[in-house]
Short mmCIF file of C-alpha atoms in Angstrom, two decimals:
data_model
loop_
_atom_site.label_atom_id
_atom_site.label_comp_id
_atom_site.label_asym_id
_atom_site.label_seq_id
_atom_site.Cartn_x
_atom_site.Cartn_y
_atom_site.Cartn_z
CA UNK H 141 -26.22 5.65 -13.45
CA UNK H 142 -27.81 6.33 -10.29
CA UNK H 143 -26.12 7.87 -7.37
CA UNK H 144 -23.84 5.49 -5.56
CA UNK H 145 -21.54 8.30 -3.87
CA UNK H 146 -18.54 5.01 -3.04
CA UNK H 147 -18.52 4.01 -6.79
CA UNK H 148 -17.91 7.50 -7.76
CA UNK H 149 -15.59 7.56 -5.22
CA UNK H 150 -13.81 4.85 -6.58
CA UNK H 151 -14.20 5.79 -10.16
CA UNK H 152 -12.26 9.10 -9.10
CA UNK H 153 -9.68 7.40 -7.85
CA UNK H 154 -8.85 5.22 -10.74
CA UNK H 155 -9.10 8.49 -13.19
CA UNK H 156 -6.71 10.70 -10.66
CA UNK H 157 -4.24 7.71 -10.70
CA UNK H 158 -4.05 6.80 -14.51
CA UNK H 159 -4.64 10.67 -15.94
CA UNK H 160 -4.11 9.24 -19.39
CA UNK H 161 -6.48 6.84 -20.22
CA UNK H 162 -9.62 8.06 -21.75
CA UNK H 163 -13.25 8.56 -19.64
CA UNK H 164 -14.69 5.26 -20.68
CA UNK H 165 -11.35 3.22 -20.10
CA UNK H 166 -11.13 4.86 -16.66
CA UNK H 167 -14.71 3.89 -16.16
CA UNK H 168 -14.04 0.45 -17.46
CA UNK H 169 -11.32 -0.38 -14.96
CA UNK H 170 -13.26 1.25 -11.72
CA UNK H 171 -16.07 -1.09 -12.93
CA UNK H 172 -14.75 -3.85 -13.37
CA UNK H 173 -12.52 -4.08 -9.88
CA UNK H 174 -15.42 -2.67 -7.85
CA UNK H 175 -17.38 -5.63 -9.05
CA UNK H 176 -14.76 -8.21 -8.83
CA UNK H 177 -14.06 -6.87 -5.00
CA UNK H 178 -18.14 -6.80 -4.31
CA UNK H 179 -18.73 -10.78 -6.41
CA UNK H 180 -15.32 -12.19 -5.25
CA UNK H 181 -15.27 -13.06 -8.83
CA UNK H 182 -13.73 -11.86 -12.16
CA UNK H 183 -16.03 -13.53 -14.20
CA UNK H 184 -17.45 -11.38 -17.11
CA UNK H 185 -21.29 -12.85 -15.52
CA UNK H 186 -20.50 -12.70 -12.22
CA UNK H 187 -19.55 -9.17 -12.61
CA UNK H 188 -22.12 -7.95 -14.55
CA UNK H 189 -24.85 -9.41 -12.31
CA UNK H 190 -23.70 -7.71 -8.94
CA UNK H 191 -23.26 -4.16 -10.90
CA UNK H 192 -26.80 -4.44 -12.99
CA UNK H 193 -29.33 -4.02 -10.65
CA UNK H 194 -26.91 -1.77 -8.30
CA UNK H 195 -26.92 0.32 -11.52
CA UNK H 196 -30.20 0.47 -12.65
CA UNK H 197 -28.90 -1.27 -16.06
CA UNK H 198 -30.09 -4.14 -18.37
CA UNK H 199 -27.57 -7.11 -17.38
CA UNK H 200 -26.70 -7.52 -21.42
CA UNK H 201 -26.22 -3.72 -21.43
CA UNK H 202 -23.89 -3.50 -18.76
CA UNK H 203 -22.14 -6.88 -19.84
CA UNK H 204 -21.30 -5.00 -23.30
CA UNK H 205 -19.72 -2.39 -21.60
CA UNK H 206 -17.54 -4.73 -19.17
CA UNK H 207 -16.27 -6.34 -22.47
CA UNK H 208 -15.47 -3.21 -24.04
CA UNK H 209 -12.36 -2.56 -21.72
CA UNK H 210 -10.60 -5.78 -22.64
CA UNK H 211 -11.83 -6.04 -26.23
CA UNK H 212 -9.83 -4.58 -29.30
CA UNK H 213 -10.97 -1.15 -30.76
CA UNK H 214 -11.91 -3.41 -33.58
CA UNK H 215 -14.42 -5.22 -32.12
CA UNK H 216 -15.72 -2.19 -30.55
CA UNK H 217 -18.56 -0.32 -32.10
CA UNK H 218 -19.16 3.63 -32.40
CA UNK H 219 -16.22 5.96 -33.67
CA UNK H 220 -12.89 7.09 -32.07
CA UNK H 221 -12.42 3.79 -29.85
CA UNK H 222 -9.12 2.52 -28.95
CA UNK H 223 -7.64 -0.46 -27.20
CA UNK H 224 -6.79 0.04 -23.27
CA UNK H 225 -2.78 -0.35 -23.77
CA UNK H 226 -1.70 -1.82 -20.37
CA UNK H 227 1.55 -1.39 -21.35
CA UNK H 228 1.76 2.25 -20.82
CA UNK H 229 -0.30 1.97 -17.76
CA UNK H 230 2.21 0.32 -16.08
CA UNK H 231 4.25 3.35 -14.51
CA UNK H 232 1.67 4.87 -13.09
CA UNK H 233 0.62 1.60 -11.77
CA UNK H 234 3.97 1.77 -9.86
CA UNK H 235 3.49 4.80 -9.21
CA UNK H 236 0.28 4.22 -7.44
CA UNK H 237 1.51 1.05 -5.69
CA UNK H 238 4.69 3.28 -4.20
CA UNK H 239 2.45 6.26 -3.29
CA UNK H 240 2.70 6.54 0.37
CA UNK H 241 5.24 3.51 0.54
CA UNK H 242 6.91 3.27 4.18
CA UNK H 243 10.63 3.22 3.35
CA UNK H 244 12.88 3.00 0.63
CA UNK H 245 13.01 -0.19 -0.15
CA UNK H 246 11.22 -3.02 -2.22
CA UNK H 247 11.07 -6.59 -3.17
CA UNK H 248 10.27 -7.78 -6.43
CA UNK H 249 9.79 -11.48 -7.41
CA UNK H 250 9.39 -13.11 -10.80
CA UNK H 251 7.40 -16.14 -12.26
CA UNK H 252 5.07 -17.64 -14.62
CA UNK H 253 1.83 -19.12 -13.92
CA UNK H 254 -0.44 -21.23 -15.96
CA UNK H 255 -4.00 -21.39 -16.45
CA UNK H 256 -4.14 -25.26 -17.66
CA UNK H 257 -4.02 -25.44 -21.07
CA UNK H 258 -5.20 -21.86 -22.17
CA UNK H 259 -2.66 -19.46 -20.66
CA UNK H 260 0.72 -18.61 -19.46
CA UNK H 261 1.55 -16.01 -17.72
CA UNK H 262 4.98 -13.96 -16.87
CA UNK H 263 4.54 -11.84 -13.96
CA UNK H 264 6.62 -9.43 -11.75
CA UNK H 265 5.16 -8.48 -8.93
CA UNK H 266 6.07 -6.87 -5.48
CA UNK H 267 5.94 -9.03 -2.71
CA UNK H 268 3.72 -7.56 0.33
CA UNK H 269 3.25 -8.58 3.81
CA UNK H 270 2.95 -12.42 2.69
CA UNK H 271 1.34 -11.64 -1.02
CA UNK H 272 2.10 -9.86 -3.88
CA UNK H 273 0.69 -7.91 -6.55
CA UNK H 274 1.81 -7.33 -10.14
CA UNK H 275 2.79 -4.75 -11.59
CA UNK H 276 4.00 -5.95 -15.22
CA UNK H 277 3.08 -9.16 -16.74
CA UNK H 278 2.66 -11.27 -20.52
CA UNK H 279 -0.14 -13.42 -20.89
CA UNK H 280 1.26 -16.34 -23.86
CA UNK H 281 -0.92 -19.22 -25.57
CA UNK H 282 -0.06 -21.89 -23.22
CA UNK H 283 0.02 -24.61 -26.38
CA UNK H 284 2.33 -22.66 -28.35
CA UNK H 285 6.31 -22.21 -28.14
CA UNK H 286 7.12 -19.30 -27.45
CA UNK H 287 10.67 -17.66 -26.09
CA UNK H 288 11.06 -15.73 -22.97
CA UNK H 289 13.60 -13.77 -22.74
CA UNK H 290 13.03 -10.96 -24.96
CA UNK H 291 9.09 -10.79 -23.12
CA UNK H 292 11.33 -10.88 -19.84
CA UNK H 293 13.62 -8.02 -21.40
CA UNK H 294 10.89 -6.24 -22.76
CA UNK H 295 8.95 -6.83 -18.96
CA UNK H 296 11.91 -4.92 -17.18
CA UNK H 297 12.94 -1.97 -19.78
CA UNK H 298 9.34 -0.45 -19.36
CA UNK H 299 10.80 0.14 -15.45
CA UNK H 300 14.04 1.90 -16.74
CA UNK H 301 14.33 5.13 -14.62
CA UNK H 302 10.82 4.83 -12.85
CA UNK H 303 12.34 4.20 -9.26
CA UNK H 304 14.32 7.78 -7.72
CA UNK H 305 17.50 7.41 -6.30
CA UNK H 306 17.87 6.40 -3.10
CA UNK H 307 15.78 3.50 -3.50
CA UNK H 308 17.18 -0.30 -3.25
CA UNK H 309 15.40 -2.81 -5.14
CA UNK H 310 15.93 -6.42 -4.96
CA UNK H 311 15.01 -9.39 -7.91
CA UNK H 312 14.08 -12.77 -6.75
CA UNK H 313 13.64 -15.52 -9.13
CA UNK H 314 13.47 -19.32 -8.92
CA UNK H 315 16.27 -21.97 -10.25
CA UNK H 316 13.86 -22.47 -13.02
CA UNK H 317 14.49 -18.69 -14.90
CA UNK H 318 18.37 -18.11 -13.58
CA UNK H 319 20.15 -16.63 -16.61
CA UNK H 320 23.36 -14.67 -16.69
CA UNK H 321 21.56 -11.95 -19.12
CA UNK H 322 19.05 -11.87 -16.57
CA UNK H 323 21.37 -11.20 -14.11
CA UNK H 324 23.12 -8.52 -16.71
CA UNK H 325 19.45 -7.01 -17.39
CA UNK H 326 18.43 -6.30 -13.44
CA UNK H 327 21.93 -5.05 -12.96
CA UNK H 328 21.19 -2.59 -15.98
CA UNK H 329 18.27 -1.09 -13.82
CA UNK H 330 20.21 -0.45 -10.96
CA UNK H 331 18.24 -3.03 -9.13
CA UNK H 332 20.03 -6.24 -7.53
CA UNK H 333 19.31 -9.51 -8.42
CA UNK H 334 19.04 -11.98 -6.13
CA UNK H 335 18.57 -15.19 -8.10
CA UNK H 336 18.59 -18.81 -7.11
CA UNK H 337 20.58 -21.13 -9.18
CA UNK H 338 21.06 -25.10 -8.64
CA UNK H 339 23.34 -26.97 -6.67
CA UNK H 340 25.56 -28.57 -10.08
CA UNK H 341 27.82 -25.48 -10.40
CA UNK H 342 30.60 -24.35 -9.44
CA UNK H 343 32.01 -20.99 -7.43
CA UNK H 344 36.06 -19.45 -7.27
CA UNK H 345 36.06 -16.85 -4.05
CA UNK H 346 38.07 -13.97 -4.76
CA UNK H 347 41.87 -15.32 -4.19
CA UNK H 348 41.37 -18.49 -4.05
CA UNK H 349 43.38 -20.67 -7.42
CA UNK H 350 40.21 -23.40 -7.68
CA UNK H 351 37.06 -24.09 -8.43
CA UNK H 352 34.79 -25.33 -5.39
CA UNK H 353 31.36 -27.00 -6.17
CA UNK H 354 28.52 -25.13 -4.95
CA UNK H 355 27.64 -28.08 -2.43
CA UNK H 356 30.96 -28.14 -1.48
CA UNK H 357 30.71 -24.59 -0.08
CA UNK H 358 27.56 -25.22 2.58
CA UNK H 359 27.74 -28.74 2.58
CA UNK H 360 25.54 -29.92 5.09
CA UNK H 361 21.81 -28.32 7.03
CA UNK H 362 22.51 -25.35 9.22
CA UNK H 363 25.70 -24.20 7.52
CA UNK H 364 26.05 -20.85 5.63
CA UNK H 365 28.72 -19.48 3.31
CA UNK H 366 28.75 -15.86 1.37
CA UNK H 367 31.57 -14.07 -0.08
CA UNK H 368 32.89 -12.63 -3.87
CA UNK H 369 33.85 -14.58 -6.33
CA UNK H 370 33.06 -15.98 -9.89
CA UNK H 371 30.28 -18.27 -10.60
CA UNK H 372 30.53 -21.00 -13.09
CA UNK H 373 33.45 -22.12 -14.87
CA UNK H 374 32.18 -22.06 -18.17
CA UNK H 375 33.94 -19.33 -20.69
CA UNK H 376 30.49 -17.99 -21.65
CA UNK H 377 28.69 -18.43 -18.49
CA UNK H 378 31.48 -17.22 -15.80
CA UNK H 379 29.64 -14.36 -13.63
CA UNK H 380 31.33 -12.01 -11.65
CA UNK H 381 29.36 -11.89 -8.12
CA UNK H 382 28.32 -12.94 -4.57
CA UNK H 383 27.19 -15.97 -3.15
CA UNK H 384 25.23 -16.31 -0.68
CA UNK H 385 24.51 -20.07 1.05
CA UNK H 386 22.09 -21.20 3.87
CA UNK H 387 21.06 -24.49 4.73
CA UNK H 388 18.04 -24.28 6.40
CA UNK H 389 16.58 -26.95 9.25
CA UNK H 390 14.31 -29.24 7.47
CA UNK H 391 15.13 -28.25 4.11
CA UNK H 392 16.30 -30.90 1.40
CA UNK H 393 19.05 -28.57 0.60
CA UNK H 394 20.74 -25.48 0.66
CA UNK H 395 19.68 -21.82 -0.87
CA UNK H 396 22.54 -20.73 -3.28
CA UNK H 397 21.76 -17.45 -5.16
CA UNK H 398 23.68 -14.84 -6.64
CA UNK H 399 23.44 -11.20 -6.52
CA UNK H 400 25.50 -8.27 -6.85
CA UNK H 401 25.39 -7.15 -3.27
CA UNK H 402 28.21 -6.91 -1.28
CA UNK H 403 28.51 -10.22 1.08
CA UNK H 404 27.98 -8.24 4.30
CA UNK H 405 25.01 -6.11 2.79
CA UNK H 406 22.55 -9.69 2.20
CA UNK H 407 21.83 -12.78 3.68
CA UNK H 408 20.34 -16.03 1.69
CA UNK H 409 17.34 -15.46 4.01
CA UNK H 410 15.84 -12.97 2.23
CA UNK H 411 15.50 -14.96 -0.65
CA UNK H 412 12.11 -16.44 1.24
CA UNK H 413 10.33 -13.40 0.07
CA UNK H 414 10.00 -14.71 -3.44
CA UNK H 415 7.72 -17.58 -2.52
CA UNK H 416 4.89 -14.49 -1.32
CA UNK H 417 4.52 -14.18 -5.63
CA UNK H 418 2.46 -17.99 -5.38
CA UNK H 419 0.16 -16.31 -2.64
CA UNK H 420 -0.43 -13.73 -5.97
CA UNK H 421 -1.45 -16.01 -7.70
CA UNK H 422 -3.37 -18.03 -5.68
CA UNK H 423 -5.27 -14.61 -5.05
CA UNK H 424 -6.03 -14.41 -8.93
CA UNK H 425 -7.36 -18.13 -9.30
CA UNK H 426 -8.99 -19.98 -6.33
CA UNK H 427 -7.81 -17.87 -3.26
CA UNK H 428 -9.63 -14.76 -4.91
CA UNK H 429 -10.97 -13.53 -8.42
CA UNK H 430 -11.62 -17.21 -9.59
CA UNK H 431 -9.88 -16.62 -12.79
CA UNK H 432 -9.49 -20.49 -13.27
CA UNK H 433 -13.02 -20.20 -14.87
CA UNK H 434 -12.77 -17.46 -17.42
CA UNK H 435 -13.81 -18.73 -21.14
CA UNK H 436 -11.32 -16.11 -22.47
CA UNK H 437 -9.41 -17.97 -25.08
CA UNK H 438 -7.62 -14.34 -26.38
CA UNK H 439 -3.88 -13.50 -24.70
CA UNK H 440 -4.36 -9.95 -25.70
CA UNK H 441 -7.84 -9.65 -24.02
CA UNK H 442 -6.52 -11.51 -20.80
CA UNK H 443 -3.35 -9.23 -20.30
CA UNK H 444 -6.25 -5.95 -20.42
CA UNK H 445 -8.17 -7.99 -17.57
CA UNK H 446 -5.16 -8.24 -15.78
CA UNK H 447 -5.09 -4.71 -15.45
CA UNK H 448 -8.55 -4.94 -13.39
CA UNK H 449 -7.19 -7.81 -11.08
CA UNK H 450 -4.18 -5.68 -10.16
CA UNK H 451 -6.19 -2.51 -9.13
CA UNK H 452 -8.24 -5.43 -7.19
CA UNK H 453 -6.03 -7.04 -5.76
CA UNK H 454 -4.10 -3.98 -4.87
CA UNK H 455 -6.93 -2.40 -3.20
CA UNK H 456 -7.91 -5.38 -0.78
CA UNK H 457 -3.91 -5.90 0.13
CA UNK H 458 -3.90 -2.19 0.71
CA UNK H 459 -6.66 -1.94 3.15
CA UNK H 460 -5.89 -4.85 5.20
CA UNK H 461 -2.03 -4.33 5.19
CA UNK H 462 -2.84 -1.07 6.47
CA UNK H 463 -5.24 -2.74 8.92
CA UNK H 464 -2.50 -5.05 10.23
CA UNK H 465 0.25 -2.71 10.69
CA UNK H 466 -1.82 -0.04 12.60
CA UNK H 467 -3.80 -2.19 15.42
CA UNK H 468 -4.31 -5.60 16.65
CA UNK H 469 -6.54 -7.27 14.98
CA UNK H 470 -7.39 -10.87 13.98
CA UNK H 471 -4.86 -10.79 11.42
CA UNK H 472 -2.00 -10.83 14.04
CA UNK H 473 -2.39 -13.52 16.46
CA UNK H 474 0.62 -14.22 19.19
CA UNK H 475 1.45 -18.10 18.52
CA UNK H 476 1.22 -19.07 21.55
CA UNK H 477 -2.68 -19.26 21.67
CA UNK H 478 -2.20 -22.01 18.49
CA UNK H 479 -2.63 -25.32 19.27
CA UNK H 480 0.35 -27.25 19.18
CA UNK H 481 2.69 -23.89 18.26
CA UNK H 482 5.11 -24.40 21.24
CA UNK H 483 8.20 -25.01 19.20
CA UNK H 484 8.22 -21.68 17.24
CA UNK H 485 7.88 -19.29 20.70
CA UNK H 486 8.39 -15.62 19.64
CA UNK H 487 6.40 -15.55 16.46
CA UNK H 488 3.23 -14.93 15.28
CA UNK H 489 0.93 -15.79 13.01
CA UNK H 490 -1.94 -14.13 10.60
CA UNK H 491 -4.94 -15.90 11.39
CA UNK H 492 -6.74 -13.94 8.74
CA UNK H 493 -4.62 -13.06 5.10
CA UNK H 494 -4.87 -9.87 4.29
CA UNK H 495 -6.24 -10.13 1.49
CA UNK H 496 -9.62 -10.97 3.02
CA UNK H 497 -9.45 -9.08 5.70
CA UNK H 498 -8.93 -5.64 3.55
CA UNK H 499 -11.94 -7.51 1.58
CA UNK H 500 -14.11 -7.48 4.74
CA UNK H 501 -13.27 -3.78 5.59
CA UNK H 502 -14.22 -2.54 2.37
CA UNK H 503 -17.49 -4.45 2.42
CA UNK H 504 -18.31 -3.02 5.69
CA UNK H 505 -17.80 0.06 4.43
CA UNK H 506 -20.35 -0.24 1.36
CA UNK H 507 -22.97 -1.66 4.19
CA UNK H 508 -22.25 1.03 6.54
CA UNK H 509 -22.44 3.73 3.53
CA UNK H 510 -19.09 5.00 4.25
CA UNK H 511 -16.05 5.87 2.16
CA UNK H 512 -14.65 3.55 0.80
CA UNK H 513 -11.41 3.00 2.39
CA UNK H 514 -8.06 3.58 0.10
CA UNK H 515 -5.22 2.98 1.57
CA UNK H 516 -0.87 3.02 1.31
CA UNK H 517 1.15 0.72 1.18
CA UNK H 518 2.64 -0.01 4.79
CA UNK H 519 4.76 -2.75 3.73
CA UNK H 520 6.96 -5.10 6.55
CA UNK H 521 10.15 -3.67 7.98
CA UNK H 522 13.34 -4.47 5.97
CA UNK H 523 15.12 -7.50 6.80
CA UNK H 524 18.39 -6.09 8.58
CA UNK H 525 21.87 -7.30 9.35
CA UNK H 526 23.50 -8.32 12.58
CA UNK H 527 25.95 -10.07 13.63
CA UNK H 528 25.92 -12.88 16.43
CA UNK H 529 29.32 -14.79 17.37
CA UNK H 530 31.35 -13.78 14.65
CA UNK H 531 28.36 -14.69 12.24
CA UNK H 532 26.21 -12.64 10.25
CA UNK H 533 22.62 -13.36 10.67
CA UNK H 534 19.48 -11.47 8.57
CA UNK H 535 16.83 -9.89 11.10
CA UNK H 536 13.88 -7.96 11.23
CA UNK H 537 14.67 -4.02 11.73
CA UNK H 538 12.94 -2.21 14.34
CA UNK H 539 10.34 0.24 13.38
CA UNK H 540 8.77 0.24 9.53
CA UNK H 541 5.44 -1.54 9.33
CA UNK H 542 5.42 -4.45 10.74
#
């Protein structure tokens, strides 16, 4: 290859970060999210055709070698190939993620996503400054039946000990994957779950003789309720734990999730962080690496690509969270200079995601033939506690990143 002194730059960094993979898997990776972050694309084509005449390379040539970092050592050809196992790359992944992290504390959500008909995909991922990017994930058949709770199991035991003390971790999940073993599972990590469940349940508060129903307990918009107690008055579903309630202004209904927290160490509010996973993957389909037009049919082959769009996505949330939380710049607008924003005085808005701003830095960078910028995580300040007329209320800590 010729000398392009950012790629190598870049191809340095992915080998110090993931010491175990082999030379060409290292390679593999650093191509493949240097070209997705230069085409905006993680098309196999699209790919290919940025890095083959920036290489000096025959397009087939170079598209061979793309495909040999999500394809089986099968279907590779020489001696001593292997497949890139993702799962093992997954700690340092987190690793690399939390290196440099601001604080002690860290947000995780979990969902699926589809692609149509082809794929589906589990996903946790930490939530950052309005996004999120995974760090573990399954990629299942879309057309086929297929359980997911031991993938979800499976998902969380490769984090088992990865996180040092001191650090709190919360869970957030949707109505749609509440489960008590779920609940059990995150709990088993040392992490806190902070799950959403549906109204059609029922709650006992500690010392109290009868059941309430959840509705019955925030029963109307801008109420709140949390305290200990049991959840659900079935014999195998009854789960020890706090609930925390919030009916919002303008919402349908009311937040209920359970956790393991003590009542005055959460708030419902934070449960809002979970919906920063769909900004994920919006990032990975339209909003980003136009996945949505991959002809990969192969679930094995998708989850090695995966790999690639993390380190991408990673890389561009990176550099323009960094960006955000160290000067004012477009991404951090005062709302008062929005049209019509006079009913939400105080707050501000990101005029430009970071996820295309970090985009725009590191292609400035490449034009201006500097390093390439690599950057920590600086993620928001921690949502704190206070309390305002006898009523605790979650707020935004001084200080952090934000």
């Amino acid at each position: 290859m010729p000398r392009h002194p950012e790629l190598y730059q870049w191809i340095d960094t992915i080998a110090m970060h993931f010491p175990s993979l082999s030379k060409p898997q290292a390679l593999g990776l650093a191509l493949w999210s240097f070209g997705m972050a230069v085409a905006r694309s993680c098309s196999l084509s699209a790919v290919a055709d940025v890095l083959s005449p920036l290489l000096w390379q025959k397009y087939n040539t170079l598209r061979e070698r793309l495909r040999d970092t999500y394809r089986e050592a099968g279907a590779k050809s020489g001696r001593r190939r292997a497949d890139l196992c993702v799962t093992e790359c997954w700690a340092p992944w987190l690793a690399w993620v939390l290196d440099g992290w601001a604080g002690r504390q860290l947000a995780i959500a979990m969902d699926a996503t589809s692609l149509g008909d082809r794929f589906t995909v589990l996903a946790i991922s930490v939530v950052y400054r309005g996004c999120a990017v995974p760090i573990a994930w399954k990629v299942l058949k879309a057309t086929e039946k297929h359980a997911w709770k031991p993938e979800w199991l499976a998902l969380l035991g490769r984090f088992r000990g990865l996180l040092p003390e001191g650090w709190t971790v919360i869970v957030l999940a949707d109505r749609g994957l509440y489960a008590k073993w779920l609940f059990g599972a995150i709990v088993e990590l040392k992490w806190h779950p902070f799950l959403r469940v549906n109204v059609q349940g029922s709650f006992r508060p500690e010392g109290w003789c009868r059941w309430h129903p959840f509705c019955s307990l925030v029963p109307a918009e801008g109420r709140r309720w949390q305290g200990r107690g049991t959840a659900f008055s079935g014999k195998k579903t009854q789960l020890p734990c706090t609930l925390l309630g919030c009916w919002g202004e303008g919402h349908n209904g009311p937040w209920l999730v359970l956790t393991d927290l003590a009542p005055e160490c959460a708030d419902a509010c934070w449960y809002g962080l979970r919906a920063w996973i769909e900004q994920g993957f919006k990032h990975s389909k339209r909003g980003g690496w136009q996945w949505q037009h991959t002809r990969m049919d192969d679930p094995a082959r998708a989850e090695r690509l995966w790999m690639a769009i993390a380190i991408a996505t990673w890389w561009l949330l990176s550099v323009g969270g960094e960006a955000e939380a160290g000067a004012d710049t477009p991404l951090d607008i005062k709302e008062p200079s929005v049209p019509g924003a006079a009913r939400r005085q105080g707050k501000r808005w990101r005029m430009v995601g970071i996820f295309q701003h970090g985009w725009s830095l590191i292609v400035a960078a490449l034009l201006n033939h500097q390093l390439l910028p690599v950057k920590p995580g600086r993620p928001e300040a921690w949502p704190g506690l206070t309390e305002i007329n006898g009523v605790t209320l979650a707020i935004y800590a001084e200080g952090g990143g934000g």
